[in-house]
């Protein structure tokens, strides 16, 4: 049995109408801060920090329950997509088992 699961979500946001970094930060930073408060997640701005029209946000969580990790990352992805005046152009989720032992099929069911 696994000790736990680490889930990571990366989301690329695009804002082609934004003309400067200050304007982009005003759109992205509030969503990042609200994610941290609303969900048990670690959130970081990962890439595109010097670009004015796109950015990649990373979200991570850890638990001993695979379904909980999966559902939490899904809720975070839905929240990001609904909250800001930007387009989500790419979204990737990866859940990794930590610890030793075999994963039971019941743990990985959708």
PDB file of C-alpha atoms in Angstrom:
ATOM      1  CA  UNK A   1       0.000   0.000   0.000  1.00  0.00           C
ATOM      2  CA  UNK A   2       1.237   3.489  -0.803  1.00  0.00           C
ATOM      3  CA  UNK A   3       2.047   5.912   1.978  1.00  0.00           C
ATOM      4  CA  UNK A   4       0.476   8.717   0.007  1.00  0.00           C
ATOM      5  CA  UNK A   5       0.127  10.608  -3.241  1.00  0.00           C
ATOM      6  CA  UNK A   6       1.551  13.876  -4.503  1.00  0.00           C
ATOM      7  CA  UNK A   7      -0.576  15.665  -7.060  1.00  0.00           C
ATOM      8  CA  UNK A   8       0.687  18.419  -9.338  1.00  0.00           C
ATOM      9  CA  UNK A   9      -1.394  20.568 -11.677  1.00  0.00           C
ATOM     10  CA  UNK A  10       0.143  22.955 -14.185  1.00  0.00           C
ATOM     11  CA  UNK A  11      -2.017  25.464 -16.021  1.00  0.00           C
ATOM     12  CA  UNK A  12      -0.958  27.785 -18.828  1.00  0.00           C
ATOM     13  CA  UNK A  13      -2.873  31.050 -18.937  1.00  0.00           C
ATOM     14  CA  UNK A  14      -2.860  33.326 -21.967  1.00  0.00           C
ATOM     15  CA  UNK A  15      -3.858  36.991 -22.119  1.00  0.00           C
ATOM     16  CA  UNK A  16      -2.912  38.276 -25.586  1.00  0.00           C
ATOM     17  CA  UNK A  17      -4.713  41.592 -24.994  1.00  0.00           C
ATOM     18  CA  UNK A  18      -2.518  42.479 -21.991  1.00  0.00           C
ATOM     19  CA  UNK A  19       0.204  44.993 -22.848  1.00  0.00           C
ATOM     20  CA  UNK A  20       2.426  45.051 -19.749  1.00  0.00           C
ATOM     21  CA  UNK A  21       3.610  42.980 -16.774  1.00  0.00           C
ATOM     22  CA  UNK A  22       1.820  45.089 -14.187  1.00  0.00           C
ATOM     23  CA  UNK A  23      -1.533  44.482 -15.869  1.00  0.00           C
ATOM     24  CA  UNK A  24      -0.844  40.737 -16.129  1.00  0.00           C
ATOM     25  CA  UNK A  25       0.111  40.477 -12.447  1.00  0.00           C
ATOM     26  CA  UNK A  26      -3.128  42.250 -11.543  1.00  0.00           C
ATOM     27  CA  UNK A  27      -5.037  39.461 -13.316  1.00  0.00           C
ATOM     28  CA  UNK A  28      -3.018  36.448 -12.139  1.00  0.00           C
ATOM     29  CA  UNK A  29      -1.912  37.258  -8.591  1.00  0.00           C
ATOM     30  CA  UNK A  30      -5.435  37.455  -7.073  1.00  0.00           C
ATOM     31  CA  UNK A  31      -6.322  34.013  -8.441  1.00  0.00           C
ATOM     32  CA  UNK A  32      -3.099  32.530  -7.049  1.00  0.00           C
ATOM     33  CA  UNK A  33      -3.747  34.050  -3.617  1.00  0.00           C
ATOM     34  CA  UNK A  34      -7.394  32.936  -3.527  1.00  0.00           C
ATOM     35  CA  UNK A  35      -6.396  29.368  -4.472  1.00  0.00           C
ATOM     36  CA  UNK A  36      -4.082  29.237  -1.451  1.00  0.00           C
ATOM     37  CA  UNK A  37      -6.883  30.349   0.862  1.00  0.00           C
ATOM     38  CA  UNK A  38      -9.712  28.317  -0.636  1.00  0.00           C
ATOM     39  CA  UNK A  39      -7.975  24.928  -1.100  1.00  0.00           C
ATOM     40  CA  UNK A  40      -5.288  22.983   0.804  1.00  0.00           C
ATOM     41  CA  UNK A  41      -2.709  23.623  -1.908  1.00  0.00           C
ATOM     42  CA  UNK A  42       0.694  25.068  -2.552  1.00  0.00           C
ATOM     43  CA  UNK A  43       0.523  27.455  -5.518  1.00  0.00           C
ATOM     44  CA  UNK A  44       3.310  29.132  -7.461  1.00  0.00           C
ATOM     45  CA  UNK A  45       3.775  31.213 -10.580  1.00  0.00           C
ATOM     46  CA  UNK A  46       6.239  29.015 -12.486  1.00  0.00           C
ATOM     47  CA  UNK A  47       6.931  30.372 -15.953  1.00  0.00           C
ATOM     48  CA  UNK A  48       6.253  33.374 -18.121  1.00  0.00           C
ATOM     49  CA  UNK A  49       7.005  35.818 -15.337  1.00  0.00           C
ATOM     50  CA  UNK A  50       8.761  38.164 -17.769  1.00  0.00           C
ATOM     51  CA  UNK A  51       6.185  37.731 -20.539  1.00  0.00           C
ATOM     52  CA  UNK A  52       3.243  40.086 -20.587  1.00  0.00           C
ATOM     53  CA  UNK A  53       0.753  37.814 -22.379  1.00  0.00           C
ATOM     54  CA  UNK A  54       1.077  34.350 -20.767  1.00  0.00           C
ATOM     55  CA  UNK A  55       1.994  32.577 -17.533  1.00  0.00           C
ATOM     56  CA  UNK A  56       2.171  29.064 -16.093  1.00  0.00           C
ATOM     57  CA  UNK A  57       0.778  28.397 -12.623  1.00  0.00           C
ATOM     58  CA  UNK A  58       1.715  25.287 -10.642  1.00  0.00           C
ATOM     59  CA  UNK A  59      -0.457  23.742  -7.943  1.00  0.00           C
ATOM     60  CA  UNK A  60       0.551  20.890  -5.627  1.00  0.00           C
ATOM     61  CA  UNK A  61      -1.050  18.865  -2.847  1.00  0.00           C
ATOM     62  CA  UNK A  62      -0.327  15.684  -0.899  1.00  0.00           C
ATOM     63  CA  UNK A  63      -2.552  13.143   0.848  1.00  0.00           C
ATOM     64  CA  UNK A  64      -2.859   9.468   1.681  1.00  0.00           C
ATOM     65  CA  UNK A  65      -6.085   9.351  -0.395  1.00  0.00           C
ATOM     66  CA  UNK A  66      -5.681   9.177  -4.207  1.00  0.00           C
ATOM     67  CA  UNK A  67      -9.294  10.216  -4.897  1.00  0.00           C
ATOM     68  CA  UNK A  68      -8.981  13.237  -2.634  1.00  0.00           C
ATOM     69  CA  UNK A  69      -5.840  14.413  -4.458  1.00  0.00           C
ATOM     70  CA  UNK A  70      -7.516  13.910  -7.828  1.00  0.00           C
ATOM     71  CA  UNK A  71     -10.718  15.737  -6.825  1.00  0.00           C
ATOM     72  CA  UNK A  72      -8.846  18.609  -5.174  1.00  0.00           C
ATOM     73  CA  UNK A  73      -6.736  19.229  -8.279  1.00  0.00           C
ATOM     74  CA  UNK A  74      -9.867  19.059 -10.452  1.00  0.00           C
ATOM     75  CA  UNK A  75     -11.609  21.637  -8.254  1.00  0.00           C
ATOM     76  CA  UNK A  76      -8.521  23.865  -8.439  1.00  0.00           C
ATOM     77  CA  UNK A  77      -8.418  23.576 -12.249  1.00  0.00           C
ATOM     78  CA  UNK A  78     -12.111  24.435 -12.492  1.00  0.00           C
ATOM     79  CA  UNK A  79     -11.618  27.392 -10.140  1.00  0.00           C
ATOM     80  CA  UNK A  80      -8.690  28.760 -12.158  1.00  0.00           C
ATOM     81  CA  UNK A  81     -10.662  28.457 -15.404  1.00  0.00           C
ATOM     82  CA  UNK A  82     -13.703  30.236 -13.944  1.00  0.00           C
ATOM     83  CA  UNK A  83     -12.049  33.027 -11.962  1.00  0.00           C
ATOM     84  CA  UNK A  84      -9.920  35.106 -14.255  1.00  0.00           C
ATOM     85  CA  UNK A  85     -10.191  37.140 -17.423  1.00  0.00           C
ATOM     86  CA  UNK A  86      -7.712  34.931 -19.294  1.00  0.00           C
ATOM     87  CA  UNK A  87      -7.765  31.785 -21.398  1.00  0.00           C
ATOM     88  CA  UNK A  88      -6.592  28.432 -20.070  1.00  0.00           C
ATOM     89  CA  UNK A  89      -4.723  26.980 -23.034  1.00  0.00           C
ATOM     90  CA  UNK A  90      -3.046  23.981 -21.416  1.00  0.00           C
ATOM     91  CA  UNK A  91      -3.695  21.954 -18.292  1.00  0.00           C
ATOM     92  CA  UNK A  92      -1.731  18.932 -17.061  1.00  0.00           C
ATOM     93  CA  UNK A  93      -2.264  16.822 -13.958  1.00  0.00           C
ATOM     94  CA  UNK A  94       0.196  14.306 -12.567  1.00  0.00           C
ATOM     95  CA  UNK A  95      -0.350  12.194  -9.464  1.00  0.00           C
ATOM     96  CA  UNK A  96       2.609  10.251  -8.106  1.00  0.00           C
ATOM     97  CA  UNK A  97       2.550   7.522  -5.476  1.00  0.00           C
ATOM     98  CA  UNK A  98       4.996   7.916  -2.600  1.00  0.00           C
ATOM     99  CA  UNK A  99       6.160   5.168  -0.312  1.00  0.00           C
ATOM    100  CA  UNK A 100       6.576   1.481  -0.832  1.00  0.00           C
ATOM    101  CA  UNK A 101       4.184  -1.259  -1.792  1.00  0.00           C
ATOM    102  CA  UNK A 102       1.782  -2.051  -4.572  1.00  0.00           C
ATOM    103  CA  UNK A 103      -1.112   0.170  -5.502  1.00  0.00           C
ATOM    104  CA  UNK A 104      -4.464  -1.551  -5.202  1.00  0.00           C
ATOM    105  CA  UNK A 105      -6.836  -1.119  -8.133  1.00  0.00           C
ATOM    106  CA  UNK A 106      -9.554   0.249  -5.812  1.00  0.00           C
ATOM    107  CA  UNK A 107      -7.245   3.183  -4.942  1.00  0.00           C
ATOM    108  CA  UNK A 108      -6.931   4.293  -8.572  1.00  0.00           C
ATOM    109  CA  UNK A 109     -10.544   4.064  -9.718  1.00  0.00           C
ATOM    110  CA  UNK A 110     -12.075   7.152 -11.296  1.00  0.00           C
TER     111      UNK A 110
END
